[in-house]
C-alpha cells in the first residue's frame, strides 16, 4: 500500500516508530542541561584564553553553536562530553541568518560580543513554534548599559562607545534577558543591578563560570543580580549541571510505565515542583540521593498544573505533564502561562483518543483515557517529547514525524529508551 506520508517543506526525513504499552526497567542517566550549555558555550568567548566545558550534552543545538564559534575563528576541541574553546584568535564577524536561525539561543552571542568588543552585528529573526519570542528585554538591557541599537529587517547592529553599569528592572523574569545582560555587563565600567532577574538554576551555572573567569557576580539564582565590571576574564573550566527538563521528561515516563525505572544523575531540588505534583497524584517514586526510582501507578489522582517561572512548575515540562494528566482518574486542568502558543501537541493527543478541551492556553483534560497509536507530528521540542510519552503508553504503534525538533534537546533519546525496554526506533521516511 502507498505510504501515506504527509510531507512539508523542511520536514525531517526520518520518523520515530513506537510500539506502546511496554514497561520500562533499568537505568536512564541524565546528561548536561541544554539550557545551560547553550549559554556556557557562547560565554566561553568572553575569556581571553582557553575554556573547558564538561558534561556538554550531545544534542544538535550544541553542533549549531559550534558552527558559530568556529565562524568567529575560535578553535574547538571535543573529547566526548568535554569541549575546549580557545578564543585567543576570536574575530568579531557578522553572524549570518543561516547560522543564527539554527537555534534561538544564538542571541547569547549578542551579549557576549557586545560585552567583549562593545560591538556586535548579527541577524536574528524572531518567532518559533511556541511563540513570537521577542528579545525586547534583552535590547532594553543593552541600551541601559549605553549601547545603541539599529535593526535593519532582521539584522541587528549593537554598539557602545563605553558600557557603563546600570540598574535594569526586568518587566518579566526572562531567562534569556537575565543571562544576556550578565554577558553585556560583566566587563562594563561600574556596577549593574538586574531587578526581577530570572531565578532558573541554569543562571547560577553560568554565573559560576563567569566568576571563575574573574567576573564579580553575586545574587545569581535570586531576583536581584549584581555585577561589578572587571577589566579582563581568563580561561577557566566549568561543568554543565544536569538537565532538569530531560530528567523530568523521563521521570514522567517512569510514572506511566516504570517497573523499577531508575533516573540517575539528577539534582532532586531542581525538580521539586514536579515531585510535588507527582506526590499529589499518588505516583510511586522514591528519591535516593541523585537518583529517583519510579513504578507505574494505576490509580492516579487528578490535579491542576499552572506553569510558572522558577521555582514554579516549569513551562518546559507542561507538555509532557499533560500526557500524565490524561491517565488520571478525573478532571485535570493544565494552564500554560509563559509562552503564548505552547499547545501544538494537544490536537495529536486528541487524535490518539485523549479527552481534552482546549480554551486558549488552558486545557481541561478528562481521564483516564486509553490512547491509541496513530500517525502524528512533533510541533516543537517539548511537544515532541510529549508525543513520545504518549506513544510509549498508547495501544499499538505510533509514528511521529518532524522529529528534528526532538533531537535538538534530548541527547540519545532512542538509545536511552531502548536500553530500558522501550520498543522505539528511528527510520528513514
Ligand atoms: C528559556 O527561553 C529556555 N530556553 C526555554 O526553554 C524556557 O521555556 C524559557 O527559558 C522559560 O523557562 C533556553 O534557555 C535556550 P524567557 P527564553 O526569556 O530565555 C517573553 C526549551 O524547551 N519575553 O524566559 O527565550 C517570551 O516571549 C526552551 O528548552 C519577552 O517578552 O525564555 C516568553 O513569553 C523553550 N521579551 C517569556 O518572556 C524578551 O525580551 C519567557 O521567555 C524575552 C522574553
Short mmCIF file of C-alpha atoms and ligand atoms in Angstrom, two decimals:
data_model
loop_
_atom_site.label_atom_id
_atom_site.label_comp_id
_atom_site.label_asym_id
_atom_site.label_seq_id
_atom_site.Cartn_x
_atom_site.Cartn_y
_atom_site.Cartn_z
CA UNK A 1 0.00 0.00 0.00
CA UNK A 2 1.33 3.50 -0.80
CA UNK A 3 2.87 5.10 2.26
CA UNK A 4 0.56 7.86 3.46
CA UNK A 5 3.26 10.29 4.46
CA UNK A 6 2.47 13.95 4.97
CA UNK A 7 5.44 15.96 3.69
CA UNK A 8 6.01 19.65 4.18
CA UNK A 9 8.92 21.92 3.29
CA UNK A 10 11.89 21.30 5.59
CA UNK A 11 10.34 18.29 7.27
CA UNK A 12 12.84 15.86 8.75
CA UNK A 13 13.41 12.83 6.54
CA UNK A 14 13.23 10.47 9.49
CA UNK A 15 10.40 9.35 11.72
CA UNK A 16 10.13 7.67 15.10
CA UNK A 17 8.22 4.39 15.42
CA UNK A 18 7.00 3.31 18.85
CA UNK A 19 5.25 0.11 19.93
CA UNK A 20 3.37 1.16 23.05
CA UNK A 21 2.49 -0.42 26.40
CA UNK A 22 5.87 -1.87 27.30
CA UNK A 23 7.10 -1.38 30.89
CA UNK A 24 10.40 0.47 31.33
CA UNK A 25 13.02 -1.16 33.58
CA UNK A 26 16.62 -0.28 34.24
CA UNK A 27 18.55 2.97 34.47
CA UNK A 28 18.45 6.19 32.46
CA UNK A 29 21.38 8.58 33.02
CA UNK A 30 20.70 12.30 32.66
CA UNK A 31 23.01 14.48 30.57
CA UNK A 32 24.10 18.10 30.88
CA UNK A 33 21.42 20.79 30.74
CA UNK A 34 20.69 22.03 27.22
CA UNK A 35 19.58 25.42 28.57
CA UNK A 36 22.89 25.81 30.43
CA UNK A 37 25.14 24.51 27.67
CA UNK A 38 23.67 26.83 25.02
CA UNK A 39 24.70 29.80 27.17
CA UNK A 40 28.00 28.42 28.52
CA UNK A 41 29.40 27.81 25.02
CA UNK A 42 28.98 31.47 23.88
CA UNK A 43 30.10 32.64 27.36
CA UNK A 44 33.49 30.96 26.83
CA UNK A 45 34.24 33.62 24.19
CA UNK A 46 34.25 36.32 26.90
CA UNK A 47 37.51 34.87 28.23
CA UNK A 48 40.88 35.85 26.72
CA UNK A 49 42.13 32.30 26.82
CA UNK A 50 41.10 28.67 26.72
CA UNK A 51 37.97 27.40 28.47
CA UNK A 52 36.98 23.81 29.20
CA UNK A 53 33.30 22.90 29.48
CA UNK A 54 32.49 19.42 30.84
CA UNK A 55 29.29 17.36 30.58
CA UNK A 56 28.13 19.07 27.37
CA UNK A 57 25.04 17.19 26.07
CA UNK A 58 25.22 15.50 22.67
CA UNK A 59 22.35 17.45 21.01
CA UNK A 60 22.05 19.21 17.67
CA UNK A 61 21.78 22.62 19.38
CA UNK A 62 25.39 22.08 20.53
CA UNK A 63 26.53 21.46 16.95
CA UNK A 64 24.79 24.63 15.72
CA UNK A 65 26.62 26.68 18.34
CA UNK A 66 29.96 25.11 17.38
CA UNK A 67 29.42 26.37 13.82
CA UNK A 68 29.04 29.95 15.08
CA UNK A 69 32.05 29.69 17.42
CA UNK A 70 34.17 28.39 14.51
CA UNK A 71 32.86 31.17 12.22
CA UNK A 72 34.26 33.59 14.83
CA UNK A 73 37.66 31.93 14.39
CA UNK A 74 37.74 30.18 17.75
CA UNK A 75 39.25 26.71 17.95
CA UNK A 76 37.06 23.96 19.44
CA UNK A 77 38.36 20.57 20.56
CA UNK A 78 35.85 17.95 21.61
CA UNK A 79 36.52 14.81 23.60
CA UNK A 80 33.17 13.12 24.14
CA UNK A 81 31.27 15.45 26.51
CA UNK A 82 34.22 17.73 27.25
CA UNK A 83 34.96 20.65 24.95
CA UNK A 84 37.84 23.15 24.91
CA UNK A 85 37.25 26.53 23.34
CA UNK A 86 40.23 28.78 22.51
CA UNK A 87 39.06 32.33 21.91
CA UNK A 88 42.51 33.94 21.67
CA UNK A 89 42.11 34.48 17.91
CA UNK A 90 38.46 35.46 18.04
CA UNK A 91 37.34 37.61 15.10
CA UNK A 92 34.17 39.63 15.70
CA UNK A 93 32.39 38.83 12.43
CA UNK A 94 28.78 39.24 11.31
CA UNK A 95 26.71 36.17 12.25
CA UNK A 96 24.55 35.18 9.31
CA UNK A 97 20.82 34.48 9.38
CA UNK A 98 21.52 30.95 8.16
CA UNK A 99 23.54 30.28 11.32
CA UNK A 100 21.53 32.33 13.82
CA UNK A 101 18.22 30.73 12.91
CA UNK A 102 19.50 27.25 13.76
CA UNK A 103 18.70 27.91 17.39
CA UNK A 104 17.10 30.66 19.44
CA UNK A 105 19.95 30.73 21.90
CA UNK A 106 22.22 32.23 19.23
CA UNK A 107 21.06 35.52 20.76
CA UNK A 108 23.61 34.94 23.55
CA UNK A 109 26.34 35.98 21.07
CA UNK A 110 24.80 39.48 21.17
CA UNK A 111 25.54 39.89 24.88
CA UNK A 112 28.93 38.17 24.65
CA UNK A 113 30.30 40.13 21.66
CA UNK A 114 28.83 43.40 22.94
CA UNK A 115 30.29 42.74 26.38
CA UNK A 116 33.72 41.90 24.99
CA UNK A 117 34.08 44.28 22.00
CA UNK A 118 31.33 46.85 22.58
CA UNK A 119 30.12 45.92 19.10
CA UNK A 120 28.15 43.09 17.52
CA UNK A 121 26.40 42.59 14.20
CA UNK A 122 24.12 39.60 13.74
CA UNK A 123 20.97 38.54 12.06
CA UNK A 124 18.31 37.44 14.48
CA UNK A 125 14.81 36.67 13.17
CA UNK A 126 12.03 36.26 15.67
CA UNK A 127 9.47 33.56 16.24
CA UNK A 128 9.29 29.84 16.60
CA UNK A 129 6.53 27.32 17.16
CA UNK A 130 5.78 28.21 20.77
CA UNK A 131 5.53 31.96 20.33
CA UNK A 132 6.85 35.17 18.80
CA UNK A 133 9.83 35.06 21.17
CA UNK A 134 10.68 38.78 21.21
CA UNK A 135 14.01 40.00 22.59
CA UNK A 136 12.88 43.47 23.67
CA UNK A 137 14.01 42.86 27.27
CA UNK A 138 17.48 41.85 26.08
CA UNK A 139 17.74 45.03 23.97
CA UNK A 140 16.39 47.22 26.80
CA UNK A 141 19.19 45.91 28.98
CA UNK A 142 21.84 46.58 26.35
CA UNK A 143 20.54 50.15 25.87
CA UNK A 144 20.57 50.74 29.65
CA UNK A 145 24.29 49.87 29.58
CA UNK A 146 24.91 52.51 26.91
CA UNK A 147 24.53 50.58 23.66
CA UNK A 148 22.95 51.98 20.51
CA UNK A 149 20.89 49.50 18.52
CA UNK A 150 19.97 49.65 14.86
CA UNK A 151 17.85 46.98 13.24
CA UNK A 152 17.56 46.59 9.50
CA UNK A 153 14.99 43.89 8.73
CA UNK A 154 16.42 41.03 10.82
CA UNK A 155 19.96 42.40 11.13
CA UNK A 156 20.98 43.94 14.45
CA UNK A 157 23.95 46.29 14.91
CA UNK A 158 24.61 46.94 18.57
CA UNK A 159 27.42 49.31 19.55
CA UNK A 160 28.64 51.32 22.52
CA UNK A 161 31.49 53.81 22.92
CA UNK A 162 31.53 52.69 26.51
CA UNK A 163 29.45 50.21 28.53
CA UNK A 164 28.54 51.62 31.92
CA UNK A 165 26.90 49.75 34.81
CA UNK A 166 23.18 50.48 35.27
CA UNK A 167 20.16 49.36 37.25
CA UNK A 168 17.87 47.32 34.99
CA UNK A 169 14.33 46.40 36.06
CA UNK A 170 13.03 43.47 34.01
CA UNK A 171 9.27 43.68 33.48
CA UNK A 172 9.29 39.88 33.13
CA UNK A 173 11.79 37.49 34.76
CA UNK A 174 13.17 36.50 31.36
CA UNK A 175 15.83 33.74 31.46
CA UNK A 176 17.48 34.84 28.21
CA UNK A 177 17.43 38.54 29.01
CA UNK A 178 18.90 37.92 32.50
CA UNK A 179 21.77 35.90 31.03
CA UNK A 180 22.37 38.21 28.06
CA UNK A 181 22.50 41.30 30.30
CA UNK A 182 25.01 39.50 32.56
CA UNK A 183 27.18 38.87 29.48
CA UNK A 184 27.00 42.52 28.36
CA UNK A 185 27.63 43.90 31.88
CA UNK A 186 30.45 41.66 33.03
CA UNK A 187 33.19 43.99 31.67
CA UNK A 188 31.22 47.25 31.84
CA UNK A 189 32.52 50.16 33.90
CA UNK A 190 30.88 50.14 37.31
CA UNK A 191 28.06 48.15 38.83
CA UNK A 192 24.99 46.69 37.15
CA UNK A 193 21.95 45.55 39.12
CA UNK A 194 19.32 43.36 37.47
CA UNK A 195 15.99 43.51 39.34
CA UNK A 196 13.30 40.87 38.80
CA UNK A 197 16.01 38.62 37.39
CA UNK A 198 15.08 35.07 36.38
CA UNK A 199 15.92 32.50 39.11
CA UNK A 200 16.29 29.40 36.94
CA UNK A 201 19.15 27.21 38.17
CA UNK A 202 20.94 27.39 34.81
CA UNK A 203 21.68 31.05 35.59
CA UNK A 204 23.69 30.01 38.66
CA UNK A 205 25.72 27.62 36.44
CA UNK A 206 26.53 30.49 34.05
CA UNK A 207 27.37 32.99 36.82
CA UNK A 208 29.71 30.38 38.38
CA UNK A 209 31.50 30.07 35.02
CA UNK A 210 31.90 33.85 34.66
CA UNK A 211 33.08 34.23 38.28
CA UNK A 212 35.67 31.50 37.74
CA UNK A 213 36.92 33.60 34.78
CA UNK A 214 37.34 36.51 37.17
CA UNK A 215 33.96 38.22 36.96
CA UNK A 216 32.29 39.68 40.04
CA UNK A 217 28.66 38.50 40.04
CA UNK A 218 26.53 37.99 43.15
CA UNK A 219 22.87 37.06 43.60
CA UNK A 220 22.53 34.57 40.71
CA UNK A 221 19.50 32.39 41.45
CA UNK A 222 17.76 35.22 43.28
CA UNK A 223 15.64 38.03 41.86
CA UNK A 224 18.45 40.57 42.23
CA UNK A 225 21.77 40.03 40.49
CA UNK A 226 24.69 42.43 41.00
CA UNK A 227 27.58 42.58 38.52
CA UNK A 228 30.72 44.63 39.20
CA UNK A 229 32.52 45.15 35.89
CA UNK A 230 36.09 43.86 35.56
CA UNK A 231 38.87 44.55 33.04
CA UNK A 232 39.74 41.04 31.96
CA UNK A 233 38.40 37.49 32.04
CA UNK A 234 40.71 34.46 31.97
CA UNK A 235 40.18 30.97 30.61
CA UNK A 236 38.81 28.51 33.16
CA UNK A 237 36.65 25.41 33.32
CA UNK A 238 33.06 24.63 34.25
CA UNK A 239 30.76 21.57 34.34
CA UNK A 240 27.25 21.73 32.88
CA UNK A 241 24.64 20.97 35.56
CA UNK A 242 22.22 18.04 34.99
CA UNK A 243 19.30 18.74 32.67
CA UNK A 244 16.24 19.08 34.94
CA UNK A 245 13.90 19.10 31.92
CA UNK A 246 15.37 15.94 30.39
CA UNK A 247 15.17 14.40 33.88
CA UNK A 248 11.55 15.49 34.32
CA UNK A 249 10.60 14.03 30.95
CA UNK A 250 11.99 10.59 31.86
CA UNK A 251 10.52 10.81 35.37
CA UNK A 252 7.10 11.26 33.76
CA UNK A 253 7.75 8.18 31.59
CA UNK A 254 8.57 6.26 34.78
CA UNK A 255 5.33 7.42 36.39
CA UNK A 256 3.45 5.99 33.40
CA UNK A 257 5.43 2.85 32.59
CA UNK A 258 8.12 2.33 35.25
CA UNK A 259 8.96 -1.12 36.53
CA UNK A 260 11.72 -0.06 38.92
CA UNK A 261 12.86 2.54 36.40
CA UNK A 262 15.82 4.47 37.82
CA UNK A 263 16.56 8.00 36.58
CA UNK A 264 20.06 8.86 37.80
CA UNK A 265 22.35 11.88 37.77
CA UNK A 266 19.67 14.36 38.83
CA UNK A 267 19.56 17.15 41.41
CA UNK A 268 16.15 16.43 43.04
CA UNK A 269 15.79 20.01 44.32
CA UNK A 270 15.75 21.22 40.69
CA UNK A 271 12.61 19.14 40.07
CA UNK A 272 10.82 20.00 43.33
CA UNK A 273 7.73 21.44 41.61
CA UNK A 274 7.33 18.26 39.53
CA UNK A 275 7.79 15.93 42.51
CA UNK A 276 5.16 17.89 44.46
CA UNK A 277 2.66 17.31 41.64
CA UNK A 278 3.55 13.60 41.38
CA UNK A 279 3.03 13.31 45.15
CA UNK A 280 -0.40 14.92 44.79
CA UNK A 281 -1.34 12.40 42.08
CA UNK A 282 -0.16 9.40 44.11
CA UNK A 283 2.68 8.45 41.78
CA UNK A 284 5.00 5.74 43.17
CA UNK A 285 8.50 7.30 43.27
CA UNK A 286 11.41 7.16 45.71
CA UNK A 287 14.22 9.71 45.70
CA UNK A 288 17.60 8.24 46.64
CA UNK A 289 20.50 10.72 46.55
CA UNK A 290 20.89 11.84 42.94
CA UNK A 291 18.51 9.21 41.61
CA UNK A 292 14.79 8.53 41.65
CA UNK A 293 13.11 5.12 41.24
CA UNK A 294 9.65 5.01 39.67
CA UNK A 295 6.95 2.39 39.35
CA UNK A 296 3.84 2.60 37.19
CA UNK A 297 0.84 3.68 39.22
CA UNK A 298 -2.60 2.63 38.01
CA UNK A 299 -4.77 4.72 40.28
CA UNK A 300 -3.65 8.30 39.59
CA UNK A 301 -5.46 11.14 41.32
CA UNK A 302 -6.30 14.27 39.27
CA UNK A 303 -4.51 17.58 39.85
CA UNK A 304 -4.24 21.02 38.28
CA UNK A 305 -1.00 22.45 36.91
CA UNK A 306 -0.06 26.05 36.07
CA UNK A 307 3.34 26.67 34.52
CA UNK A 308 5.36 29.44 36.18
CA UNK A 309 8.87 30.86 36.33
CA UNK A 310 11.32 29.01 38.58
CA UNK A 311 10.80 27.60 41.17
CA UNK A 312 7.24 27.10 39.92
CA UNK A 313 6.21 24.24 37.62
CA UNK A 314 8.45 24.65 34.53
CA UNK A 315 6.83 25.52 31.22
CA UNK A 316 9.21 23.05 29.51
CA UNK A 317 7.56 20.16 31.38
CA UNK A 318 3.98 21.32 30.85
CA UNK A 319 3.54 19.46 27.57
CA UNK A 320 4.98 16.12 28.79
CA UNK A 321 2.98 16.52 32.03
CA UNK A 322 -0.26 16.88 30.06
CA UNK A 323 0.17 13.25 28.91
CA UNK A 324 0.31 12.01 32.51
CA UNK A 325 -2.85 14.02 33.23
CA UNK A 326 -4.71 12.05 30.51
CA UNK A 327 -4.16 8.95 32.68
CA UNK A 328 -5.50 10.43 35.94
CA UNK A 329 -8.94 9.28 37.16
CA UNK A 330 -10.87 12.54 36.94
CA UNK A 331 -10.60 16.04 35.52
CA UNK A 332 -7.30 17.95 35.43
CA UNK A 333 -6.59 21.47 34.23
CA UNK A 334 -3.22 22.35 32.65
CA UNK A 335 -2.56 26.07 32.16
CA UNK A 336 0.45 27.43 30.24
CA UNK A 337 1.35 30.97 31.31
CA UNK A 338 4.84 31.56 29.88
CA UNK A 339 4.55 31.01 26.10
CA UNK A 340 1.60 32.18 24.04
CA UNK A 341 1.44 29.12 21.83
CA UNK A 342 2.70 26.07 23.69
CA UNK A 343 -0.34 23.95 22.83
CA UNK A 344 0.55 22.40 19.47
CA UNK A 345 0.67 18.86 20.84
CA UNK A 346 -2.96 18.75 22.07
CA UNK A 347 -4.60 18.05 18.67
CA UNK A 348 -2.37 14.99 18.31
CA UNK A 349 -3.20 13.74 21.82
CA UNK A 350 -6.89 14.18 20.91
CA UNK A 351 -6.27 12.21 17.69
CA UNK A 352 -4.87 9.41 19.89
CA UNK A 353 -8.04 9.40 22.00
CA UNK A 354 -7.34 11.86 24.81
CA UNK A 355 -10.37 13.77 26.11
CA UNK A 356 -9.07 17.34 26.09
CA UNK A 357 -10.93 20.63 25.76
CA UNK A 358 -8.58 23.49 24.91
CA UNK A 359 -9.60 27.08 25.63
CA UNK A 360 -6.67 29.32 24.67
CA UNK A 361 -3.79 28.11 26.84
CA UNK A 362 -6.00 26.24 29.32
CA UNK A 363 -6.51 22.52 28.68
CA UNK A 364 -9.23 20.65 30.57
CA UNK A 365 -8.19 17.01 30.50
CA UNK A 366 -10.66 14.27 31.45
CA UNK A 367 -9.14 10.89 32.32
CA UNK A 368 -8.45 8.13 32.45
CA UNK A 369 -8.46 7.64 28.64
CA UNK A 370 -6.83 4.92 26.57
CA UNK A 371 -4.54 6.31 23.90
CA UNK A 372 -4.36 4.53 20.54
CA UNK A 373 -1.26 4.68 18.34
CA UNK A 374 -1.51 6.58 15.02
CA UNK A 375 0.47 8.97 12.75
CA UNK A 376 1.32 12.26 14.50
CA UNK A 377 3.69 15.24 14.08
CA UNK A 378 6.01 16.87 16.56
CA UNK A 379 5.28 20.60 16.61
CA UNK A 380 8.16 21.73 18.83
CA UNK A 381 10.80 20.30 21.14
CA UNK A 382 8.81 19.59 24.29
CA UNK A 383 5.60 18.93 22.39
CA UNK A 384 7.53 16.24 20.52
CA UNK A 385 8.73 14.76 23.81
CA UNK A 386 5.12 14.69 24.99
CA UNK A 387 4.15 12.72 21.86
CA UNK A 388 6.90 10.17 22.50
CA UNK A 389 5.47 9.79 26.02
CA UNK A 390 2.01 9.30 24.50
CA UNK A 391 3.33 6.74 22.01
CA UNK A 392 5.04 4.79 24.79
CA UNK A 393 1.74 4.31 26.65
CA UNK A 394 -0.55 4.02 23.61
CA UNK A 395 -2.05 0.75 22.41
CA UNK A 396 -0.49 -0.30 19.13
CA UNK A 397 2.05 1.58 17.02
CA UNK A 398 2.65 5.33 16.92
CA UNK A 399 4.60 7.02 14.12
CA UNK A 400 5.97 10.51 14.85
CA UNK A 401 7.03 12.82 12.01
CA UNK A 402 9.00 16.10 12.15
CA UNK A 403 11.34 14.63 14.75
CA UNK A 404 14.26 17.05 14.29
CA UNK A 405 12.63 19.23 16.92
CA UNK A 406 13.05 16.43 19.47
CA UNK A 407 16.66 15.61 18.60
CA UNK A 408 17.62 19.24 19.29
CA UNK A 409 17.12 18.87 23.01
CA UNK A 410 17.16 15.19 24.05
CA UNK A 411 20.54 13.51 23.69
CA UNK A 412 20.40 9.88 22.50
CA UNK A 413 16.71 9.61 23.41
CA UNK A 414 16.16 6.49 21.25
CA UNK A 415 19.08 4.64 22.87
CA UNK A 416 18.20 5.79 26.38
CA UNK A 417 14.64 4.47 25.96
CA UNK A 418 15.61 1.27 24.10
CA UNK A 419 18.09 0.46 26.88
CA UNK A 420 15.22 0.34 29.39
CA UNK A 421 12.99 -1.84 27.24
CA UNK A 422 11.05 0.58 25.03
CA UNK A 423 10.25 -0.62 21.51
CA UNK A 424 11.29 2.60 19.75
CA UNK A 425 13.40 3.34 16.71
CA UNK A 426 14.12 5.91 14.06
CA UNK A 427 13.77 5.10 10.36
CA UNK A 428 14.25 6.94 7.09
CA UNK A 429 10.96 8.03 5.53
C1 LIG B 1 14.48 29.88 28.08
O1 LIG B 1 13.96 30.56 26.94
C2 LIG B 1 14.55 28.43 27.66
N1 LIG B 1 15.44 28.31 26.51
C3 LIG B 1 13.16 27.93 27.30
O2 LIG B 1 13.29 26.54 27.04
C4 LIG B 1 12.24 28.09 28.51
O3 LIG B 1 10.94 27.71 28.14
C5 LIG B 1 12.23 29.55 28.95
O4 LIG B 1 13.60 30.00 29.21
C6 LIG B 1 11.42 29.76 30.22
O5 LIG B 1 11.93 28.95 31.23
C7 LIG B 1 16.77 28.39 26.72
O6 LIG B 1 17.24 28.56 27.83
C8 LIG B 1 17.64 28.23 25.50
P1 LIG B 1 12.26 33.76 28.52
P2 LIG B 1 13.97 32.18 26.91
O7 LIG B 1 13.09 34.89 28.03
O8 LIG B 1 15.13 32.68 27.63
C9 LIG B 1 8.85 36.62 26.89
C10 LIG B 1 13.09 24.58 25.83
O9 LIG B 1 12.07 23.91 25.59
N2 LIG B 1 9.97 37.51 26.55
O10 LIG B 1 12.27 33.43 29.97
O11 LIG B 1 13.77 32.59 25.48
C11 LIG B 1 8.79 35.42 25.94
O12 LIG B 1 8.07 35.76 24.76
C12 LIG B 1 13.04 26.08 25.70
O13 LIG B 1 14.18 24.10 26.23
C13 LIG B 1 9.69 38.80 26.12
O14 LIG B 1 8.53 39.20 26.02
O15 LIG B 1 12.64 32.45 27.74
C14 LIG B 1 8.08 34.39 26.77
O16 LIG B 1 6.69 34.61 26.70
C15 LIG B 1 11.72 26.57 25.13
N3 LIG B 1 10.71 39.62 25.80
C16 LIG B 1 8.57 34.66 28.18
O17 LIG B 1 9.08 36.01 28.17
C17 LIG B 1 12.02 39.22 25.89
O18 LIG B 1 12.93 40.03 25.60
C18 LIG B 1 9.66 33.69 28.65
O19 LIG B 1 10.78 34.00 27.94
C19 LIG B 1 12.28 37.90 26.32
C20 LIG B 1 11.25 37.06 26.65
#
